[in-house]
CSV table of C-alpha atoms in Angstrom, one decimal:
chain,number,residue,atom,x,y,z
B,144,UNK,CA,-99.6,-24.8,-28.5
B,145,UNK,CA,-98.0,-26.5,-25.9
B,146,UNK,CA,-94.6,-24.8,-24.5
B,147,UNK,CA,-92.3,-25.8,-22.4
B,148,UNK,CA,-90.8,-22.6,-20.8
B,149,UNK,CA,-86.6,-22.3,-19.5
B,150,UNK,CA,-85.8,-19.9,-17.5
B,151,UNK,CA,-82.9,-18.6,-15.7
B,152,UNK,CA,-84.5,-16.5,-13.1
B,153,UNK,CA,-87.9,-16.8,-11.7
B,154,UNK,CA,-90.0,-14.1,-13.6
B,155,UNK,CA,-91.7,-12.5,-10.0
B,156,UNK,CA,-91.9,-9.9,-8.9
B,157,UNK,CA,-91.5,-7.8,-12.3
B,158,UNK,CA,-89.6,-5.0,-11.0
B,159,UNK,CA,-86.8,-4.2,-13.8
B,160,UNK,CA,-84.5,-6.0,-16.4
B,161,UNK,CA,-85.1,-9.9,-17.2
B,162,UNK,CA,-87.8,-10.2,-14.6
B,163,UNK,CA,-90.3,-8.0,-15.9
B,164,UNK,CA,-90.0,-9.1,-19.3
B,165,UNK,CA,-90.3,-12.7,-17.8
B,166,UNK,CA,-92.6,-11.8,-16.3
B,167,UNK,CA,-94.6,-10.2,-19.0
B,168,UNK,CA,-93.6,-12.4,-21.6
B,169,UNK,CA,-94.8,-15.4,-19.7
B,170,UNK,CA,-98.2,-13.5,-18.9
B,171,UNK,CA,-99.0,-13.0,-22.9
B,172,UNK,CA,-98.1,-16.5,-24.0
B,173,UNK,CA,-100.1,-18.0,-21.7
B,174,UNK,CA,-103.0,-16.1,-22.4
B,175,UNK,CA,-103.2,-18.3,-25.6
B,176,UNK,CA,-101.5,-21.4,-24.9
B,177,UNK,CA,-100.5,-24.4,-22.3
B,178,UNK,CA,-97.4,-23.3,-20.4
B,179,UNK,CA,-95.2,-25.2,-18.2
B,180,UNK,CA,-92.3,-23.0,-16.7
B,181,UNK,CA,-88.7,-24.2,-15.1
B,182,UNK,CA,-87.5,-21.8,-13.6
B,183,UNK,CA,-83.9,-21.0,-10.9
B,184,UNK,CA,-84.7,-19.3,-7.7
B,185,UNK,CA,-82.3,-16.5,-7.2
B,186,UNK,CA,-82.1,-15.7,-3.0
B,187,UNK,CA,-81.4,-12.1,-3.5
B,188,UNK,CA,-84.9,-11.7,-5.1
B,189,UNK,CA,-87.3,-13.8,-3.5
B,190,UNK,CA,-85.4,-13.8,-0.1
B,191,UNK,CA,-87.8,-16.0,1.9
B,192,UNK,CA,-90.3,-18.5,2.2
B,193,UNK,CA,-93.2,-16.0,1.7
B,194,UNK,CA,-92.0,-14.5,-1.5
B,195,UNK,CA,-91.0,-17.9,-3.1
B,196,UNK,CA,-94.9,-19.0,-2.0
B,197,UNK,CA,-96.5,-15.7,-3.8
B,198,UNK,CA,-94.5,-15.8,-6.8
B,199,UNK,CA,-95.5,-19.6,-7.1
B,200,UNK,CA,-99.1,-18.4,-6.8
B,201,UNK,CA,-98.9,-15.7,-9.1
B,202,UNK,CA,-97.0,-18.1,-11.8
B,203,UNK,CA,-99.2,-21.2,-10.8
B,204,UNK,CA,-102.4,-18.4,-11.9
B,205,UNK,CA,-100.9,-18.3,-15.4
B,206,UNK,CA,-99.1,-21.4,-16.3
B,207,UNK,CA,-100.4,-25.3,-16.1
B,208,UNK,CA,-97.1,-25.8,-14.1
B,209,UNK,CA,-94.2,-24.3,-12.5
B,210,UNK,CA,-91.1,-26.2,-11.1
B,211,UNK,CA,-87.9,-24.3,-8.7
B,212,UNK,CA,-84.4,-25.4,-8.5
B,213,UNK,CA,-81.6,-23.5,-6.7
B,214,UNK,CA,-79.2,-21.8,-8.4
B,215,UNK,CA,-76.4,-23.9,-6.9
B,216,UNK,CA,-73.4,-20.9,-7.0
B,217,UNK,CA,-75.8,-18.6,-4.7
B,218,UNK,CA,-76.7,-21.4,-2.3
B,219,UNK,CA,-74.4,-20.3,0.2
B,220,UNK,CA,-71.2,-17.6,0.0
B,221,UNK,CA,-69.0,-21.1,0.2
B,222,UNK,CA,-70.7,-21.7,-3.0
B,223,UNK,CA,-70.2,-18.7,-4.9
B,224,UNK,CA,-66.6,-19.0,-3.8
B,225,UNK,CA,-66.2,-22.4,-5.1
B,226,UNK,CA,-68.0,-21.6,-8.2
B,227,UNK,CA,-65.7,-18.3,-9.3
B,228,UNK,CA,-62.8,-20.6,-8.6
B,229,UNK,CA,-63.3,-23.1,-11.0
B,230,UNK,CA,-64.8,-20.4,-13.3
B,231,UNK,CA,-61.0,-19.4,-13.7
B,232,UNK,CA,-60.6,-22.9,-15.0
B,233,UNK,CA,-63.9,-24.1,-16.5
B,234,UNK,CA,-64.0,-24.3,-20.1
B,235,UNK,CA,-66.8,-22.7,-21.0
B,236,UNK,CA,-68.8,-19.8,-20.0
B,237,UNK,CA,-69.4,-19.0,-16.4
B,238,UNK,CA,-73.3,-19.1,-17.1
B,239,UNK,CA,-73.3,-22.4,-18.2
B,240,UNK,CA,-71.4,-23.8,-15.2
B,241,UNK,CA,-74.0,-21.9,-13.0
B,242,UNK,CA,-77.1,-23.3,-15.0
B,243,UNK,CA,-75.6,-27.2,-14.3
B,244,UNK,CA,-78.8,-28.7,-12.8
B,245,UNK,CA,-79.5,-32.4,-12.1
B,246,UNK,CA,-82.8,-31.5,-11.0
B,247,UNK,CA,-83.3,-29.3,-13.9
B,248,UNK,CA,-82.6,-31.4,-16.5
B,249,UNK,CA,-84.4,-34.7,-15.0
B,250,UNK,CA,-87.5,-32.3,-14.3
B,251,UNK,CA,-87.5,-31.1,-17.9
B,252,UNK,CA,-87.3,-34.9,-19.4
B,253,UNK,CA,-90.3,-36.2,-16.9
B,254,UNK,CA,-91.9,-32.9,-18.4
B,255,UNK,CA,-90.7,-34.4,-21.9
B,256,UNK,CA,-92.2,-37.8,-21.7
B,257,UNK,CA,-95.1,-36.4,-20.0
B,258,UNK,CA,-96.6,-33.9,-22.7
B,259,UNK,CA,-95.9,-33.6,-26.8
B,260,UNK,CA,-94.5,-29.7,-26.3
B,261,UNK,CA,-94.8,-27.8,-29.7
B,262,UNK,CA,-91.6,-25.7,-28.6
B,263,UNK,CA,-89.3,-25.7,-26.1
B,264,UNK,CA,-87.8,-21.9,-25.0
B,265,UNK,CA,-84.6,-21.6,-23.5
B,266,UNK,CA,-84.5,-18.2,-21.9
B,267,UNK,CA,-81.1,-17.6,-21.9
B,268,UNK,CA,-77.7,-18.8,-23.7
B,269,UNK,CA,-76.7,-20.4,-20.6
B,270,UNK,CA,-79.2,-22.9,-20.5
B,271,UNK,CA,-78.3,-23.9,-24.2
B,272,UNK,CA,-76.9,-27.2,-22.4
B,273,UNK,CA,-80.2,-28.3,-22.4
B,274,UNK,CA,-81.4,-28.5,-26.3
B,275,UNK,CA,-79.4,-32.3,-26.1
B,276,UNK,CA,-82.4,-33.1,-24.1
B,277,UNK,CA,-85.4,-32.0,-27.0
B,278,UNK,CA,-83.1,-33.0,-30.1
B,279,UNK,CA,-86.7,-33.4,-31.8
B,280,UNK,CA,-88.7,-30.7,-30.5
B,281,UNK,CA,-88.7,-27.0,-32.3
B,282,UNK,CA,-86.2,-24.7,-30.5
B,283,UNK,CA,-86.0,-21.3,-29.8
B,284,UNK,CA,-83.7,-19.2,-27.6
B,285,UNK,CA,-83.7,-15.8,-25.8
B,286,UNK,CA,-80.2,-13.5,-26.2
B,287,UNK,CA,-81.6,-10.5,-23.7
B,288,UNK,CA,-77.7,-9.1,-24.6
B,289,UNK,CA,-75.1,-10.3,-26.6
B,290,UNK,CA,-73.5,-11.7,-23.3
B,291,UNK,CA,-69.9,-11.8,-24.9
B,292,UNK,CA,-70.6,-7.8,-25.5
B,293,UNK,CA,-71.8,-7.0,-22.0
B,294,UNK,CA,-68.7,-8.9,-20.5
B,295,UNK,CA,-65.9,-7.0,-23.2
B,296,UNK,CA,-67.5,-4.0,-22.0
B,297,UNK,CA,-67.3,-4.8,-18.6
B,298,UNK,CA,-63.5,-5.9,-18.2
B,299,UNK,CA,-62.3,-2.0,-19.7
B,300,UNK,CA,-64.0,-0.8,-16.3
B,301,UNK,CA,-63.2,-3.4,-13.6
B,302,UNK,CA,-60.8,-1.8,-11.0
B,303,UNK,CA,-58.3,-4.7,-10.4
B,304,UNK,CA,-55.9,-6.5,-12.7
B,305,UNK,CA,-57.4,-9.9,-11.5
B,306,UNK,CA,-60.8,-8.6,-12.5
B,307,UNK,CA,-60.0,-7.2,-15.7
B,308,UNK,CA,-58.8,-10.6,-17.0
B,309,UNK,CA,-61.4,-12.8,-15.4
B,310,UNK,CA,-63.9,-10.4,-17.2
B,311,UNK,CA,-62.0,-10.8,-20.7
B,312,UNK,CA,-61.7,-14.9,-20.3
B,313,UNK,CA,-65.5,-14.8,-19.9
B,314,UNK,CA,-65.7,-12.6,-22.6
B,315,UNK,CA,-63.8,-14.6,-25.1
B,316,UNK,CA,-65.6,-18.0,-23.3
B,317,UNK,CA,-68.9,-16.3,-24.3
B,318,UNK,CA,-68.7,-15.2,-27.8
B,319,UNK,CA,-66.8,-19.0,-28.8
B,320,UNK,CA,-70.1,-20.3,-26.7
B,321,UNK,CA,-72.4,-17.9,-28.5
B,322,UNK,CA,-70.9,-18.6,-32.1
B,323,UNK,CA,-70.8,-22.6,-31.2
B,324,UNK,CA,-75.1,-23.0,-29.7
B,325,UNK,CA,-77.0,-20.3,-31.5
B,326,UNK,CA,-76.7,-22.1,-34.7
B,327,UNK,CA,-77.9,-25.4,-32.8
B,328,UNK,CA,-81.4,-23.6,-32.3
B,329,UNK,CA,-84.4,-23.1,-35.2
B,330,UNK,CA,-84.6,-19.5,-33.7
B,331,UNK,CA,-82.5,-16.9,-31.8
B,332,UNK,CA,-85.0,-14.0,-30.7
B,333,UNK,CA,-83.0,-10.9,-29.8
B,334,UNK,CA,-83.8,-7.6,-28.2
B,335,UNK,CA,-82.9,-5.2,-31.1
B,336,UNK,CA,-81.2,-5.4,-34.5
B,337,UNK,CA,-78.1,-4.2,-33.1
B,338,UNK,CA,-78.3,-7.7,-31.3
B,339,UNK,CA,-79.2,-9.4,-34.5
B,340,UNK,CA,-76.5,-7.8,-36.3
B,341,UNK,CA,-74.1,-8.8,-33.9
B,342,UNK,CA,-75.2,-12.6,-33.4
B,343,UNK,CA,-74.9,-12.8,-36.9
B,344,UNK,CA,-71.7,-11.8,-37.5
B,345,UNK,CA,-70.5,-14.1,-35.2
B,346,UNK,CA,-72.4,-17.2,-36.7
B,347,UNK,CA,-73.9,-16.5,-40.0
B,348,UNK,CA,-76.2,-19.4,-40.4
B,349,UNK,CA,-78.4,-18.7,-37.7
B,350,UNK,CA,-81.9,-17.5,-37.9
B,351,UNK,CA,-83.3,-14.5,-35.8
B,352,UNK,CA,-86.1,-12.9,-35.3
B,353,UNK,CA,-86.6,-9.6,-33.1
B,354,UNK,CA,-88.7,-9.5,-30.3
B,355,UNK,CA,-88.1,-6.0,-28.5
B,356,UNK,CA,-88.7,-5.5,-24.7
B,357,UNK,CA,-91.6,-3.7,-23.6
B,358,UNK,CA,-93.6,-1.9,-21.2
B,359,UNK,CA,-96.8,-1.8,-19.4
B,360,UNK,CA,-98.3,1.2,-20.5
B,361,UNK,CA,-101.3,0.7,-18.2
B,362,UNK,CA,-99.1,0.5,-15.2
B,363,UNK,CA,-96.3,3.0,-15.8
B,364,UNK,CA,-97.6,6.3,-17.1
B,365,UNK,CA,-97.5,9.7,-16.1
B,366,UNK,CA,-98.3,10.5,-12.4
B,367,UNK,CA,-99.5,13.5,-10.8
B,368,UNK,CA,-96.8,15.1,-8.5
B,369,UNK,CA,-95.1,18.2,-7.2
B,370,UNK,CA,-92.1,17.8,-9.6
B,371,UNK,CA,-89.0,18.3,-7.6
B,372,UNK,CA,-85.0,19.3,-8.9
B,373,UNK,CA,-84.2,16.3,-9.1
B,374,UNK,CA,-82.2,13.3,-11.6
B,375,UNK,CA,-83.4,9.8,-10.8
B,376,UNK,CA,-81.5,6.2,-11.8
B,377,UNK,CA,-83.7,2.9,-10.6
B,378,UNK,CA,-81.8,-0.2,-11.1
B,379,UNK,CA,-80.6,-2.8,-8.8
B,380,UNK,CA,-77.3,-2.2,-7.6
B,381,UNK,CA,-76.4,-6.2,-7.6
B,382,UNK,CA,-75.9,-5.7,-11.2
B,383,UNK,CA,-72.7,-4.2,-12.2
B,384,UNK,CA,-73.9,-1.9,-14.7
B,385,UNK,CA,-76.1,-0.3,-12.6
B,386,UNK,CA,-73.6,0.0,-10.1
B,387,UNK,CA,-71.1,1.6,-12.3
B,388,UNK,CA,-73.6,4.2,-13.9
B,389,UNK,CA,-74.4,5.3,-10.1
B,390,UNK,CA,-70.7,5.6,-9.6
B,391,UNK,CA,-70.2,7.2,-13.0
B,392,UNK,CA,-72.5,10.1,-12.0
B,393,UNK,CA,-71.3,10.4,-8.6
B,394,UNK,CA,-67.6,10.4,-9.3
B,395,UNK,CA,-67.4,12.7,-12.6
B,396,UNK,CA,-70.7,14.0,-12.7
B,397,UNK,CA,-72.6,15.2,-10.0
B,398,UNK,CA,-70.3,17.8,-7.9
B,399,UNK,CA,-70.8,20.2,-11.5
B,400,UNK,CA,-74.4,19.3,-11.3
B,401,UNK,CA,-75.1,20.6,-8.0
B,402,UNK,CA,-72.8,23.7,-9.0
B,403,UNK,CA,-75.4,24.6,-11.1
B,404,UNK,CA,-78.1,23.7,-9.6
B,405,UNK,CA,-77.6,23.9,-5.8
B,406,UNK,CA,-80.8,22.7,-4.4
B,407,UNK,CA,-80.4,19.5,-6.7
B,408,UNK,CA,-81.1,16.0,-5.8
B,409,UNK,CA,-80.3,12.4,-6.4
B,410,UNK,CA,-82.8,9.0,-6.2
B,411,UNK,CA,-80.8,6.0,-6.6
B,412,UNK,CA,-83.5,3.6,-6.5
B,413,UNK,CA,-82.5,-0.1,-6.4
B,414,UNK,CA,-81.5,-3.4,-4.5
B,415,UNK,CA,-78.3,-4.3,-2.9
B,416,UNK,CA,-76.7,-0.5,-2.6
B,417,UNK,CA,-72.8,-1.1,-2.5
B,418,UNK,CA,-71.1,0.3,0.6
B,419,UNK,CA,-69.5,3.3,-1.4
B,420,UNK,CA,-73.1,4.4,-2.6
B,421,UNK,CA,-74.3,3.9,1.0
B,422,UNK,CA,-71.1,5.4,2.0
B,423,UNK,CA,-71.2,8.5,-0.4
B,424,UNK,CA,-74.8,9.3,0.6
B,425,UNK,CA,-74.1,9.5,4.5
B,426,UNK,CA,-71.6,12.0,3.5
B,427,UNK,CA,-73.6,14.2,1.2
B,428,UNK,CA,-77.6,14.6,2.0
B,429,UNK,CA,-78.7,15.2,-1.7
B,430,UNK,CA,-77.5,11.8,-2.2
B,431,UNK,CA,-81.1,9.5,-1.7
B,432,UNK,CA,-80.2,6.0,-1.8
B,433,UNK,CA,-83.7,4.5,-0.8
B,434,UNK,CA,-82.4,0.5,-1.5
B,435,UNK,CA,-85.2,-1.9,-2.6
B,436,UNK,CA,-89.1,-0.2,-2.7
B,437,UNK,CA,-92.3,-2.0,-3.8
B,438,UNK,CA,-93.2,0.8,-6.4
B,439,UNK,CA,-90.3,3.2,-8.5
B,440,UNK,CA,-93.4,5.0,-10.1
B,441,UNK,CA,-93.7,8.0,-7.4
B,442,UNK,CA,-90.1,8.5,-7.0
B,443,UNK,CA,-90.0,8.5,-11.4
B,444,UNK,CA,-93.0,11.3,-10.6
B,445,UNK,CA,-91.4,13.6,-8.5
B,446,UNK,CA,-88.3,13.9,-10.3
B,447,UNK,CA,-87.7,16.3,-13.0
B,448,UNK,CA,-84.7,14.1,-14.7
B,449,UNK,CA,-84.4,10.2,-15.4
B,450,UNK,CA,-80.9,9.6,-15.6
B,451,UNK,CA,-79.3,6.4,-17.7
B,452,UNK,CA,-75.5,6.9,-17.3
B,453,UNK,CA,-74.9,3.3,-18.2
B,454,UNK,CA,-71.6,2.2,-19.8
B,455,UNK,CA,-71.7,-1.6,-19.9
B,456,UNK,CA,-74.0,-3.4,-21.0
B,457,UNK,CA,-76.8,-4.9,-24.3
B,458,UNK,CA,-79.6,-5.6,-26.1
B,459,UNK,CA,-82.5,-3.3,-24.2
B,460,UNK,CA,-82.8,-1.5,-21.2
B,461,UNK,CA,-86.4,-1.8,-19.7
B,462,UNK,CA,-86.1,0.8,-17.4
B,463,UNK,CA,-85.7,3.1,-20.1
B,464,UNK,CA,-88.9,2.2,-21.4
B,465,UNK,CA,-90.3,2.3,-18.3
B,466,UNK,CA,-89.5,6.4,-17.9
B,467,UNK,CA,-90.9,6.7,-21.6
B,468,UNK,CA,-94.3,5.9,-20.6
B,469,UNK,CA,-94.0,7.4,-17.2
B,470,UNK,CA,-93.4,10.5,-19.9
B,471,UNK,CA,-90.2,11.6,-18.2
B,472,UNK,CA,-87.5,14.0,-19.8
B,473,UNK,CA,-84.4,11.2,-20.2
B,474,UNK,CA,-80.8,12.1,-20.7
B,475,UNK,CA,-79.1,8.7,-21.6
B,476,UNK,CA,-75.7,7.5,-23.0
B,477,UNK,CA,-76.0,5.4,-26.4
B,478,UNK,CA,-75.0,2.1,-24.2
B,479,UNK,CA,-78.3,3.0,-22.2
B,480,UNK,CA,-81.2,3.1,-24.6
B,481,UNK,CA,-79.0,1.0,-27.1
B,482,UNK,CA,-81.5,-1.5,-29.0
B,483,UNK,CA,-85.0,1.2,-28.4
B,484,UNK,CA,-85.8,3.6,-31.4
B,485,UNK,CA,-85.5,6.6,-29.8
B,486,UNK,CA,-84.8,9.8,-31.5
B,487,UNK,CA,-82.0,12.0,-30.0
B,488,UNK,CA,-84.1,15.3,-29.1
B,489,UNK,CA,-87.7,14.3,-29.9
B,490,UNK,CA,-88.0,12.1,-27.1
B,491,UNK,CA,-84.2,11.7,-25.1
B,492,UNK,CA,-81.4,13.0,-24.9
B,493,UNK,CA,-78.4,11.1,-25.8
B,494,UNK,CA,-74.9,12.2,-24.1
B,495,UNK,CA,-71.8,10.0,-24.3
B,496,UNK,CA,-69.3,12.5,-22.3
B,497,UNK,CA,-69.6,13.5,-19.0
B,498,UNK,CA,-69.6,17.0,-19.8
B,499,UNK,CA,-72.6,16.3,-22.5
B,500,UNK,CA,-74.1,14.3,-19.9
B,501,UNK,CA,-73.8,17.4,-17.6
B,502,UNK,CA,-74.9,20.0,-19.9
B,503,UNK,CA,-78.0,18.2,-21.0
B,504,UNK,CA,-78.8,17.2,-17.4
B,505,UNK,CA,-78.5,20.8,-16.2
B,506,UNK,CA,-80.3,22.5,-18.9
B,507,UNK,CA,-83.6,19.9,-18.6
B,508,UNK,CA,-83.5,20.6,-15.1
B,509,UNK,CA,-84.1,24.5,-15.2
B,510,UNK,CA,-86.6,24.0,-18.0
B,511,UNK,CA,-89.9,23.2,-17.3
B,512,UNK,CA,-91.2,23.3,-21.1
B,513,UNK,CA,-88.4,21.4,-22.6
B,514,UNK,CA,-88.9,18.8,-20.1
B,515,UNK,CA,-92.6,18.0,-20.6
B,516,UNK,CA,-92.3,18.3,-24.5
B,517,UNK,CA,-89.5,15.6,-24.0
B,518,UNK,CA,-92.1,13.6,-21.7
B,519,UNK,CA,-95.1,13.7,-24.0
B,520,UNK,CA,-92.7,11.9,-27.0
B,521,UNK,CA,-91.5,9.8,-24.8
B,522,UNK,CA,-94.9,8.8,-23.6
B,523,UNK,CA,-96.0,8.1,-27.5
B,524,UNK,CA,-93.5,6.2,-28.4
B,525,UNK,CA,-94.0,3.6,-25.4
B,526,UNK,CA,-97.6,3.4,-26.5
B,527,UNK,CA,-97.5,2.9,-30.3
B,528,UNK,CA,-94.5,0.8,-30.6
B,529,UNK,CA,-93.6,-1.2,-27.2
B,530,UNK,CA,-96.6,-1.9,-25.2
B,531,UNK,CA,-96.7,-6.1,-23.9
B,532,UNK,CA,-99.6,-6.9,-26.1
B,533,UNK,CA,-98.3,-6.5,-28.8
B,534,UNK,CA,-94.9,-7.7,-28.1
B,535,UNK,CA,-96.7,-11.2,-26.9
B,536,UNK,CA,-98.4,-11.4,-30.3
B,537,UNK,CA,-94.9,-11.3,-32.3
B,538,UNK,CA,-93.5,-14.0,-30.4
B,539,UNK,CA,-96.6,-15.8,-31.0
B,540,UNK,CA,-95.8,-15.4,-34.4
B,541,UNK,CA,-92.1,-16.5,-33.9
B,542,UNK,CA,-93.4,-20.1,-32.1
B,543,UNK,CA,-96.0,-20.7,-35.2
B,544,UNK,CA,-93.6,-20.5,-37.2
B,545,UNK,CA,-90.4,-22.0,-35.6
B,546,UNK,CA,-93.3,-24.9,-35.3
B,547,UNK,CA,-93.4,-25.8,-38.7
B,548,UNK,CA,-91.7,-29.0,-38.9
B,549,UNK,CA,-90.0,-28.3,-42.5
B,550,UNK,CA,-87.9,-26.0,-40.6
B,551,UNK,CA,-87.2,-27.8,-37.8
B,552,UNK,CA,-85.9,-30.9,-40.3
B,553,UNK,CA,-83.9,-28.3,-42.2
B,554,UNK,CA,-82.0,-27.5,-39.3
B,555,UNK,CA,-81.6,-31.2,-38.2
B,556,UNK,CA,-80.4,-32.0,-41.7
B,557,UNK,CA,-77.3,-29.5,-41.1
B,558,UNK,CA,-76.1,-31.8,-38.0
B,559,UNK,CA,-76.4,-29.2,-36.0
C-alpha cells in the first residue's frame, strides 16, 4: 500500500509520548508499505540543524519521502504571543489554528498528484482541516487523547482566572471540533476503549478502531542496578500534565514521604524543567532535576518506585508502558494509567488521593519483595499485550479495512 502520513511533529527522537508512538508506528508500517511523511518541526525537540539532519536521515531510512515544515506559533516568542492572542477570538480550536500552513498544504497536494495513495493517515485532530484536499482517498484519523477531555481537566487546575477561562474555552471548541470533524473520516483510531466510548458519546456515527500505544520490549527491559531508596518521574516539563504531576508530588506528598523514608530521593527526568521546580531542587538536595537525558533507563533501573501522579490528560501514558516493560513497581493515579489494561494490586498500584499515594509509595520503598512481585507482573503484561510489532499489525489491519472502497463510498454517500 501507499500511505500518506500527516504528522503534527517530526517523530524523532523516540523519547516519550507522541514522539515514541509516531516513530514506532512509522517504523512498523514502513516495513510493509510505502510511506510518505509530512511533519512539523518543534524547535524545543529538534533544537539545532544537526538534530534536524539526524532525524531526517533516520526517517528517510524508513520512508520513501520525508518533508518538514515550520510550526508557525513556535517560530519565535512574537509568533507565540500572536498565536495565543488570535486564539482568544479564533472560532476554532488552537490546534487547528497552529497547524495552518500553506506550505504543508501545497506539499500534500503535490504528493497527491504524483502518487495514487491507498490511505491518508491524519495523526491528530488538529490536522483534520487537510481532509478536504484528499476527499476521494480513504482516511484514518488518530486521537492520541480525547483532546477536549484533556483541556477540560487542565482548566480545573490552571492557577489564574484568565488561564482557567482560556483553557475552558479551548475545551469547548475542541469538543465541538471533535464532534463535527471525526465523522468525516473513514476510521478514527483510538488509544483505548475509554477514549472510544467518549468519542462515540460526542459523535455516535463515527467508525472507530482501537490501536493502543505500545513499548519497545527489547529496548525497555529490566536492567541490573543497585536500587536506591528513590522515586522517579519522567516526562518533558514543557507538557502541562507532566509539570502539574511533579508539582503535585512536591507540594502535597514529598514532605510526608521524606518523613517516612528520610534518605529517599526524587528523580525528576525530562526536558525544560520550570523555574519553580528548579528552585525547589536548589533548596532540597533530595530532589534531583536532570533536565533532558539521552537514556532514562539507568535512572529508572536504580529507582525503587516509578510514580505517575498525573491529574490531567487522556489517552494512554507511554511512560507507564515503558515502566511496565522495565519491570518497575509503579504507583499511579487512575488518570495516569488510563487506557492501559493494568490490574490494581497485580501489576500496578492505583491511588487517587494524596494520602493513599503517599501510603502506597512508602510501603513499596520499604518492601523489596513487594516491588519485585509487582515488577515481574508488570513486565509480563508489557510483553504479552503491548509490543510495537503486534500493534503495527493491528494498524495494518485498519489500513486494509479502510482501503476497501465500499467503506469509503458509504461515507461519501452520507455527505460528510
